[in-house]
Coordinates of C-alpha atoms and ligand atoms in Angstrom, one line a residue:
M1 CA -7.7 7.4 0.0
K2 CA -5.7 9.7 2.8
L3 CA -2.9 11.1 0.8
C4 CA -0.1 13.5 2.7
I5 CA 2.0 15.8 0.2
I6 CA 4.8 16.7 1.4
G7 CA 6.4 19.9 -0.6
T8 CA 4.1 22.8 -2.3
G9 CA 6.4 23.6 -5.1
Y10 CA 5.2 22.9 -9.2
V11 CA 4.9 19.1 -8.5
G12 CA 3.6 19.0 -4.9
L13 CA 0.8 21.3 -5.5
V14 CA -0.3 20.5 -8.6
S15 CA -0.2 16.5 -7.6
G16 CA -2.0 17.1 -4.4
T17 CA -4.9 19.3 -5.8
C18 CA -5.2 16.8 -8.8
F19 CA -5.5 14.0 -6.3
A20 CA -7.9 15.5 -4.4
E21 CA -10.1 16.4 -7.3
L22 CA -10.1 13.0 -7.9
G23 CA -12.0 12.6 -4.6
N24 CA -9.1 11.7 -2.5
N25 CA -8.5 13.3 0.9
V26 CA -5.3 15.3 1.0
I27 CA -3.2 17.2 3.1
C28 CA -0.3 18.9 1.5
V29 CA 2.6 20.2 3.6
D30 CA 5.2 22.5 3.6
K31 CA 8.1 24.1 6.0
D32 CA 6.8 27.5 4.9
K33 CA 4.8 28.6 7.3
E34 CA 3.9 32.1 5.2
K35 CA 3.1 29.5 2.0
I36 CA 1.0 27.6 3.7
K37 CA -0.9 30.6 5.3
N38 CA -1.4 32.1 1.7
L39 CA -2.6 28.4 0.4
K40 CA -5.1 28.2 3.0
S41 CA -6.7 31.3 1.7
G42 CA -6.3 29.6 -1.9
K43 CA -3.5 32.6 -2.7
I44 CA -1.2 30.4 -5.1
P45 CA 2.6 30.6 -5.1
I46 CA 3.0 29.8 -8.6
F47 CA 2.1 30.6 -12.1
E48 CA 0.2 27.8 -13.3
P49 CA -2.9 28.0 -15.5
G50 CA -6.1 26.9 -14.0
L51 CA -4.1 25.3 -10.8
E52 CA -6.2 28.9 -8.6
E53 CA -9.3 27.8 -9.4
L54 CA -8.5 23.8 -9.1
V55 CA -7.2 24.8 -5.3
K56 CA -10.3 27.0 -4.3
K57 CA -13.1 24.3 -5.2
N58 CA -11.1 21.8 -3.4
I59 CA -10.8 23.6 -0.7
K60 CA -14.6 24.3 -0.8
H61 CA -15.5 20.9 -0.7
N62 CA -13.1 20.2 2.2
R63 CA -11.0 17.3 -0.1
I64 CA -7.3 19.6 0.3
K65 CA -6.1 20.9 3.5
F66 CA -2.5 22.6 4.1
S67 CA -0.4 22.5 7.0
S68 CA 3.0 23.1 8.3
D69 CA 2.6 20.4 11.0
I70 CA 4.5 17.3 9.4
N71 CA 4.4 14.7 11.9
S72 CA 0.5 14.9 12.4
S73 CA -0.1 15.0 8.6
I74 CA 2.0 11.9 8.1
K75 CA 0.4 10.0 11.0
R76 CA -2.9 10.7 9.7
S77 CA -1.9 9.5 6.2
N78 CA -2.0 6.0 4.4
I79 CA 0.2 7.1 1.2
I80 CA 3.1 9.7 1.8
F81 CA 4.0 11.8 -1.4
I82 CA 7.4 13.0 -1.1
C83 CA 7.8 16.1 -3.5
V84 CA 10.4 18.0 -2.6
G85 CA 13.1 20.2 -4.6
T86 CA 16.4 18.0 -5.3
P87 CA 18.3 21.3 -6.8
I88 CA 21.7 20.7 -8.6
N89 CA 24.7 20.5 -6.7
K90 CA 26.7 23.6 -9.1
K91 CA 29.8 21.9 -7.6
T92 CA 29.5 18.6 -8.0
N93 CA 26.7 18.6 -10.7
N94 CA 24.6 16.0 -8.8
A95 CA 20.9 16.3 -7.5
D96 CA 21.3 17.5 -4.1
L97 CA 19.3 15.2 -2.0
K98 CA 19.5 17.0 1.8
Y99 CA 15.3 17.8 1.6
V100 CA 14.5 14.3 0.4
F101 CA 16.6 12.8 3.3
Q102 CA 15.3 15.3 5.6
V103 CA 11.5 14.1 4.7
T104 CA 12.5 10.9 5.2
R105 CA 13.7 11.1 8.7
S106 CA 10.1 12.8 9.7
I107 CA 8.1 9.8 8.3
K108 CA 10.6 7.8 10.1
N109 CA 9.2 9.1 13.0
N110 CA 5.6 8.7 12.3
L111 CA 5.3 5.3 11.0
N112 CA 2.4 4.6 13.3
K113 CA 0.9 2.2 11.0
Y114 CA 2.0 0.6 7.6
K115 CA 2.3 3.5 4.8
I116 CA 3.4 3.7 1.7
I117 CA 6.1 6.1 0.9
V118 CA 5.9 7.6 -2.8
N119 CA 8.9 9.4 -3.8
K120 CA 7.5 12.0 -6.6
S121 CA 11.2 14.2 -6.7
T122 CA 13.3 13.6 -9.4
V123 CA 16.2 11.3 -7.9
P124 CA 19.2 9.4 -9.0
I125 CA 19.0 5.7 -9.1
T126 CA 19.2 4.3 -5.9
T127 CA 17.8 7.0 -4.0
G128 CA 15.0 4.5 -2.9
D129 CA 17.3 2.3 -1.6
K130 CA 18.7 4.7 0.6
I131 CA 15.1 6.3 1.9
E132 CA 14.5 2.7 2.8
K133 CA 17.7 2.5 4.6
I134 CA 16.7 5.4 6.8
L135 CA 13.2 4.1 7.6
M136 CA 14.5 0.6 8.3
N137 CA 15.0 -0.6 11.8
K138 CA 13.5 -3.3 14.1
K139 CA 10.2 -1.8 14.9
N140 CA 9.5 -0.6 11.7
R141 CA 10.2 -3.7 9.6
N142 CA 7.0 -4.9 7.4
K143 CA 5.3 -0.9 8.6
F144 CA 6.1 0.8 4.9
E145 CA 7.0 0.0 1.2
V146 CA 9.1 2.8 -0.6
V147 CA 8.1 3.1 -4.3
S148 CA 9.1 5.7 -7.2
N149 CA 6.2 7.7 -9.1
P150 CA 7.8 10.2 -10.9
E151 CA 5.9 13.3 -12.6
F152 CA 6.3 13.9 -16.4
L153 CA 4.6 18.1 -15.8
R154 CA 5.0 20.6 -18.1
E155 CA 5.0 23.9 -16.7
G156 CA 1.9 25.9 -17.9
D157 CA 0.4 22.4 -19.0
A158 CA 1.1 20.5 -15.7
I159 CA -2.7 20.1 -14.6
R160 CA -3.4 18.8 -18.3
D161 CA -0.7 16.6 -18.0
F162 CA -1.6 15.1 -14.7
F163 CA -5.1 14.4 -15.8
Y164 CA -4.1 13.1 -19.2
P165 CA -0.8 11.4 -18.7
D166 CA 0.8 9.3 -21.6
R167 CA 2.0 6.8 -18.7
V168 CA 1.4 6.5 -15.3
I169 CA 5.1 4.7 -14.4
V170 CA 5.2 3.0 -11.1
G171 CA 8.3 1.7 -9.5
T172 CA 7.6 -1.2 -7.0
N173 CA 8.4 -5.0 -6.7
N174 CA 5.5 -5.5 -3.9
K175 CA 2.6 -6.8 -5.9
R176 CA 0.5 -5.4 -2.7
T177 CA 1.9 -1.8 -2.8
N178 CA 1.3 -1.9 -6.6
R179 CA -2.4 -2.5 -6.0
I180 CA -3.3 0.3 -4.2
I181 CA -1.5 2.7 -6.3
K182 CA -2.8 1.3 -9.4
S183 CA -6.2 1.7 -7.3
L184 CA -5.3 5.4 -6.4
Y185 CA -4.2 6.2 -10.1
L186 CA -7.5 4.2 -11.7
P187 CA -9.5 6.8 -12.9
L188 CA -6.5 8.3 -15.1
I189 CA -5.9 4.8 -16.1
K190 CA -9.5 4.4 -17.8
K191 CA -8.9 7.3 -19.7
E192 CA -6.6 5.0 -22.0
S193 CA -3.3 6.3 -20.0
R194 CA -0.7 3.8 -19.8
Y195 CA 0.3 2.3 -16.2
F196 CA 3.5 0.6 -15.9
N197 CA 4.7 -0.9 -13.2
T198 CA 8.4 -1.8 -12.9
S199 CA 11.2 -2.0 -10.6
R200 CA 12.2 1.4 -8.7
R201 CA 15.3 1.8 -9.7
A202 CA 14.0 1.6 -13.3
A203 CA 11.3 4.1 -12.5
E204 CA 14.0 6.7 -11.6
L205 CA 16.1 6.2 -14.4
I206 CA 13.1 6.4 -16.7
K207 CA 12.1 9.9 -15.5
Y208 CA 16.4 11.4 -16.0
A209 CA 16.2 9.2 -19.7
S210 CA 12.8 10.8 -20.7
N211 CA 14.4 14.4 -20.2
A212 CA 17.4 13.4 -21.2
F213 CA 15.7 12.2 -24.3
L214 CA 13.9 15.5 -24.7
A215 CA 16.4 17.9 -24.3
T216 CA 18.7 16.0 -26.8
K217 CA 15.8 15.8 -29.4
I218 CA 15.9 19.7 -29.2
S219 CA 19.6 20.0 -29.1
Y220 CA 19.4 17.8 -32.6
I221 CA 16.9 20.3 -34.0
N222 CA 18.5 23.1 -32.6
E223 CA 21.9 22.2 -34.4
L224 CA 20.1 21.0 -37.8
A225 CA 18.9 25.0 -37.7
N226 CA 22.4 26.1 -37.9
L227 CA 22.7 23.9 -40.9
C228 CA 19.7 25.3 -42.1
E229 CA 20.7 28.7 -41.9
K230 CA 23.9 28.3 -44.0
S231 CA 22.6 26.2 -46.5
S232 CA 19.1 28.3 -47.1
V233 CA 16.8 25.9 -45.5
D234 CA 13.6 26.5 -43.4
V235 CA 14.3 24.3 -40.4
K236 CA 10.7 24.3 -39.8
D237 CA 10.4 22.4 -43.1
V238 CA 12.8 19.8 -41.6
S239 CA 11.1 19.7 -38.7
K240 CA 7.9 18.9 -40.4
G241 CA 9.5 16.6 -42.9
I242 CA 11.4 14.3 -40.2
G243 CA 8.5 14.8 -37.3
L244 CA 6.0 12.9 -40.0
D245 CA 8.0 9.9 -39.2
Q246 CA 5.7 8.2 -36.5
R247 CA 9.3 6.9 -35.0
I248 CA 10.3 10.4 -34.5
G249 CA 7.6 12.5 -33.9
E250 CA 6.2 16.1 -34.5
R251 CA 6.9 17.3 -31.0
F252 CA 9.9 18.9 -29.5
L253 CA 11.1 19.4 -33.1
R254 CA 10.8 23.0 -32.6
A255 CA 14.4 25.1 -32.9
G256 CA 14.8 27.8 -30.2
P257 CA 17.4 29.9 -28.6
S258 CA 18.4 27.2 -26.4
Y259 CA 16.5 24.9 -24.2
G260 CA 16.2 26.4 -20.4
G261 CA 13.8 25.5 -17.5
S262 CA 14.1 24.1 -14.3
C263 CA 14.4 20.4 -15.4
F264 CA 16.3 19.8 -19.0
P265 CA 19.6 21.7 -17.8
K266 CA 19.2 20.1 -14.0
D267 CA 18.2 16.4 -15.1
T268 CA 20.9 16.0 -17.9
K269 CA 23.6 16.8 -15.7
A270 CA 22.6 14.8 -12.6
L271 CA 22.4 12.0 -15.3
I272 CA 25.6 12.0 -16.1
H273 CA 26.8 12.1 -12.6
T274 CA 25.0 9.1 -12.1
A275 CA 26.4 7.6 -14.9
D276 CA 29.9 8.5 -13.9
K277 CA 29.1 7.0 -10.6
F278 CA 28.3 3.6 -12.3
K279 CA 31.8 4.4 -15.0
V280 CA 29.7 4.7 -18.2
N281 CA 29.9 7.4 -20.4
L282 CA 26.7 8.7 -22.0
S283 CA 28.3 10.4 -24.5
I284 CA 25.4 11.6 -26.6
V285 CA 24.0 13.4 -23.3
K286 CA 27.0 14.6 -22.7
S287 CA 26.8 16.3 -26.2
T288 CA 23.2 17.5 -25.6
I289 CA 24.4 19.8 -22.8
K290 CA 27.6 20.8 -24.6
A291 CA 25.5 22.0 -27.7
N292 CA 22.7 24.0 -25.5
E293 CA 25.7 26.1 -23.6
L294 CA 27.6 26.5 -26.9
R295 CA 23.8 27.9 -28.2
K296 CA 23.4 30.3 -25.5
N297 CA 25.8 32.9 -27.6
L298 CA 23.7 32.3 -30.7
P299 CA 21.2 35.5 -29.8
V300 CA 24.1 38.0 -29.2
N301 CA 25.6 37.0 -32.5
K302 CA 22.6 37.6 -34.4
I303 CA 21.6 41.0 -32.4
H304 CA 24.9 42.0 -33.1
K305 CA 24.9 41.1 -37.1
I306 CA 21.1 42.8 -37.1
L307 CA 22.3 46.4 -35.2
G308 CA 26.0 46.0 -35.7
K309 CA 29.1 46.3 -33.1
N310 CA 27.7 49.3 -31.2
L311 CA 24.7 49.2 -29.4
K312 CA 24.9 52.2 -27.4
N313 CA 21.3 53.8 -26.9
K314 CA 19.8 51.0 -29.2
K315 CA 16.3 50.8 -28.3
I316 CA 15.8 46.6 -27.7
T317 CA 12.5 45.0 -27.1
F318 CA 11.7 42.2 -25.3
L319 CA 8.3 40.3 -26.0
G320 CA 8.2 37.7 -23.3
V321 CA 11.1 37.0 -21.1
T322 CA 10.1 33.5 -19.1
F323 CA 12.0 29.8 -20.5
K324 CA 8.5 29.3 -22.2
P325 CA 4.9 30.7 -22.3
G326 CA 2.2 29.5 -19.6
T327 CA 4.9 30.1 -16.9
D328 CA 6.4 32.8 -14.7
D329 CA 9.4 30.9 -14.4
M330 CA 12.7 32.6 -15.3
R331 CA 15.2 29.5 -14.3
E332 CA 17.4 28.9 -16.8
S333 CA 15.5 31.7 -19.1
S334 CA 17.6 32.9 -22.1
S335 CA 16.9 36.4 -21.6
I336 CA 18.9 36.1 -17.9
K337 CA 22.2 36.1 -19.6
L338 CA 21.1 38.2 -23.0
I339 CA 19.5 41.3 -21.2
P340 CA 22.4 42.3 -18.6
Y341 CA 24.5 41.6 -21.6
L342 CA 22.8 44.0 -23.8
H343 CA 22.8 46.6 -20.5
K344 CA 26.5 46.2 -20.0
K345 CA 26.3 47.5 -24.1
N346 CA 24.6 50.7 -23.0
A347 CA 21.6 49.5 -24.9
K348 CA 17.9 50.7 -24.3
I349 CA 16.0 47.8 -23.6
R350 CA 12.2 47.6 -22.9
Y351 CA 10.2 44.5 -22.0
Y352 CA 6.8 43.4 -22.5
E353 CA 6.3 40.0 -20.0
P354 CA 2.5 38.5 -19.4
T355 CA 3.5 37.6 -16.1
G356 CA 4.6 40.7 -15.0
E357 CA 7.5 43.2 -13.7
K358 CA 11.0 40.1 -13.0
K359 CA 12.9 40.7 -10.1
E360 CA 16.0 39.7 -11.8
F361 CA 16.2 42.9 -14.2
N362 CA 15.4 45.2 -11.5
K363 CA 19.1 46.6 -10.5
L364 CA 19.8 47.5 -14.3
K365 CA 18.6 51.1 -15.0
N366 CA 18.7 50.7 -19.0
V367 CA 15.7 48.0 -18.4
K368 CA 12.4 49.2 -18.4
F369 CA 8.9 47.1 -18.0
F370 CA 5.8 47.9 -19.6
T371 CA 2.3 46.5 -19.2
N372 CA 1.3 46.5 -22.8
I373 CA 3.1 45.2 -26.4
E374 CA 2.4 48.7 -27.8
D375 CA 4.3 51.0 -25.3
A376 CA 7.3 48.5 -25.2
C377 CA 7.4 48.0 -29.0
N378 CA 7.1 51.9 -29.9
S379 CA 10.2 53.2 -32.2
S380 CA 11.8 50.4 -31.6
D381 CA 15.5 49.6 -33.0
L382 CA 14.8 45.9 -32.8
I383 CA 11.6 43.9 -31.7
I384 CA 12.8 40.3 -29.7
I385 CA 10.3 37.8 -29.8
H386 CA 11.6 35.9 -26.9
T387 CA 8.8 33.5 -25.4
E388 CA 6.0 32.1 -27.8
W389 CA 2.9 33.6 -25.9
N390 CA -0.1 33.2 -28.3
E391 CA -0.6 37.4 -27.8
F392 CA 2.6 37.8 -30.2
K393 CA 1.3 35.5 -32.7
Q394 CA -0.3 37.9 -34.8
L395 CA 1.3 41.2 -34.0
N396 CA 0.9 44.4 -36.8
F397 CA 4.4 45.4 -36.5
K398 CA 4.2 48.3 -39.1
K399 CA 1.7 49.5 -36.5
I400 CA 3.3 49.1 -33.3
I401 CA 6.9 49.8 -34.3
R402 CA 5.6 53.2 -36.2
K403 CA 9.4 53.5 -37.8
K404 CA 10.3 52.7 -41.4
K405 CA 12.7 50.5 -40.6
I406 CA 11.2 47.3 -38.7
N407 CA 13.2 45.0 -37.2
V408 CA 12.2 41.9 -35.6
F409 CA 14.3 38.7 -34.3
D410 CA 11.9 36.1 -34.0
M411 CA 13.1 33.1 -31.6
R412 CA 10.7 31.2 -31.8
N413 CA 10.1 31.1 -35.7
L414 CA 6.5 32.0 -35.2
Y415 CA 5.7 34.3 -38.7
S416 CA 6.3 33.4 -41.8
L417 CA 9.1 34.4 -44.0
K418 CA 6.8 35.3 -47.4
K419 CA 4.4 37.2 -45.6
M420 CA 7.3 39.4 -43.7
K421 CA 9.3 39.5 -46.6
K422 CA 5.9 41.3 -48.0
N423 CA 5.3 43.8 -45.3
K424 CA 9.3 45.0 -45.8
I425 CA 9.9 43.8 -42.5
N426 CA 13.4 43.1 -41.6
Y427 CA 12.6 40.0 -40.2
F428 CA 15.3 37.0 -38.7
G429 CA 14.0 33.9 -37.3
I430 CA 16.3 30.9 -35.9
G431 CA 17.4 28.4 -38.8
R432 CA 16.0 30.0 -41.6
Ligands
LIG1 C1 10.0 19.8 -18.9 C2 9.1 18.0 -19.4 O1 8.8 18.2 -20.8 C3 8.2 17.3 -18.6 O2 8.1 16.0 -18.9 C4 9.4 17.1 -17.1 O3 8.2 16.8 -16.1 C5 9.8 18.7 -16.7 O4 10.5 18.9 -17.7 P1 9.2 22.1 -18.7 O5 10.7 22.2 -18.5 O6 8.1 22.6 -17.7 O7 8.8 20.3 -19.1 O8 9.2 22.6 -20.3 P2 9.0 21.9 -21.6 O9 7.9 22.5 -22.1 O10 9.6 20.6 -21.8 O11 10.4 22.9 -22.2 C6 11.4 22.8 -21.6 C7 12.5 23.7 -23.0 O12 12.8 23.2 -24.1 C8 12.0 25.3 -22.7 O13 13.3 26.1 -22.8 C9 11.6 25.0 -23.9 O14 11.5 26.5 -24.9 C10 12.4 24.2 -24.9 N1 11.4 23.5 -26.0 C11 10.5 22.4 -26.1 C12 12.4 24.0 -27.4 O15 13.1 24.9 -27.7 N2 11.6 23.0 -28.4 C13 10.7 22.4 -28.5 O16 10.3 22.1 -29.3 C14 10.1 22.1 -27.1

């Protein structure tokens, strides 16, 4: 099918490339001309494992094109995917839909034949109704259908999540439209993925409800981790013990510093805003947000517990600074607040980050980026394992720190308490 993907961020670029891989004829549109120029030569603006190869392969097979001409791209396509950002409006905590509506107006001007408009951006309930209203006029009636098709792609696993989704959610009550979209996803559904057709508003809410539930699950185990620390229980045992119950499930029960990223913080707040609009109190999601905010002070308290009140000239090494492994994304990463705090306390901070130096810390004179783990850790007073990259999972601390007293704050509980004790390492985890 002829697809037009509008927006080439994490969602648009991955979805467009994967749809091309499935044999569709795809054109990806972005208003950023520089970005489009790079994409045409296969240069990818985001760090997503496997994406560069897939883009290059589909350019070679002439299945994917890139353009900043939104009008002709819409005209030549049958299905238009809206994949633009819906950033949080800091004042109202609402999802900012200006880009969605800008694109909708462009579509309205180019309805030269019947088109399906599929919204993949994360949007509050009733946004599909608003898109429909903008498009509707006497001339355009019956020339389009608006569908909600939320994405569930995790950064770092986005391609796998696209090809092996737990479910494909399609929000439309139009049977013909549903048949067309179902045929587009057919290759994935054959892989036992669950194709679920529901109403447009239900599909819009399912996206927020999923992310808010996952965020709640994380805040739940994070708060239990606090109780574990006080009662000498290892939270990893509790995660395992409850996760073996099929109704709970083992995933998303890893205690950590607090959840970050571009979605959970934004989507939980936007869901509360929507609920407030409908005068419904989502008290559990509000508690999830509050618990996560409170948790942001935890790493600081732990560092002072290990190194004392005065951090002046203390050498502190961060292994990883992104919000999770497999991405270069720093959005809402706990390092964003933690490193400037330690810098203000005149500590000497070094960091090794697999995805390279971060602009967020460039202006901090006591913060130094290293290109290898050994140099970053050598003679450090404290090693902080901030992000659970695989290369941090089997370190020989004695060899890389070369100091008698070895302090390790493992924010992702990667190491066994027993082994750390046996190797006489001053080891601190989370919830242990
Ligand atoms: C999330 C959702 O998983 C995905 O379905 C949605 O489409 C987009 O948002 P993402 O934000 O990329 O994906 O990352 P995810 O792997 O979900 O992690 C989010 C945050 O939760 C990270 O800060 C991570 O460190 C934290 N986390 C995750 C935990 O602290 N413990 C866990 O067990 C899992």
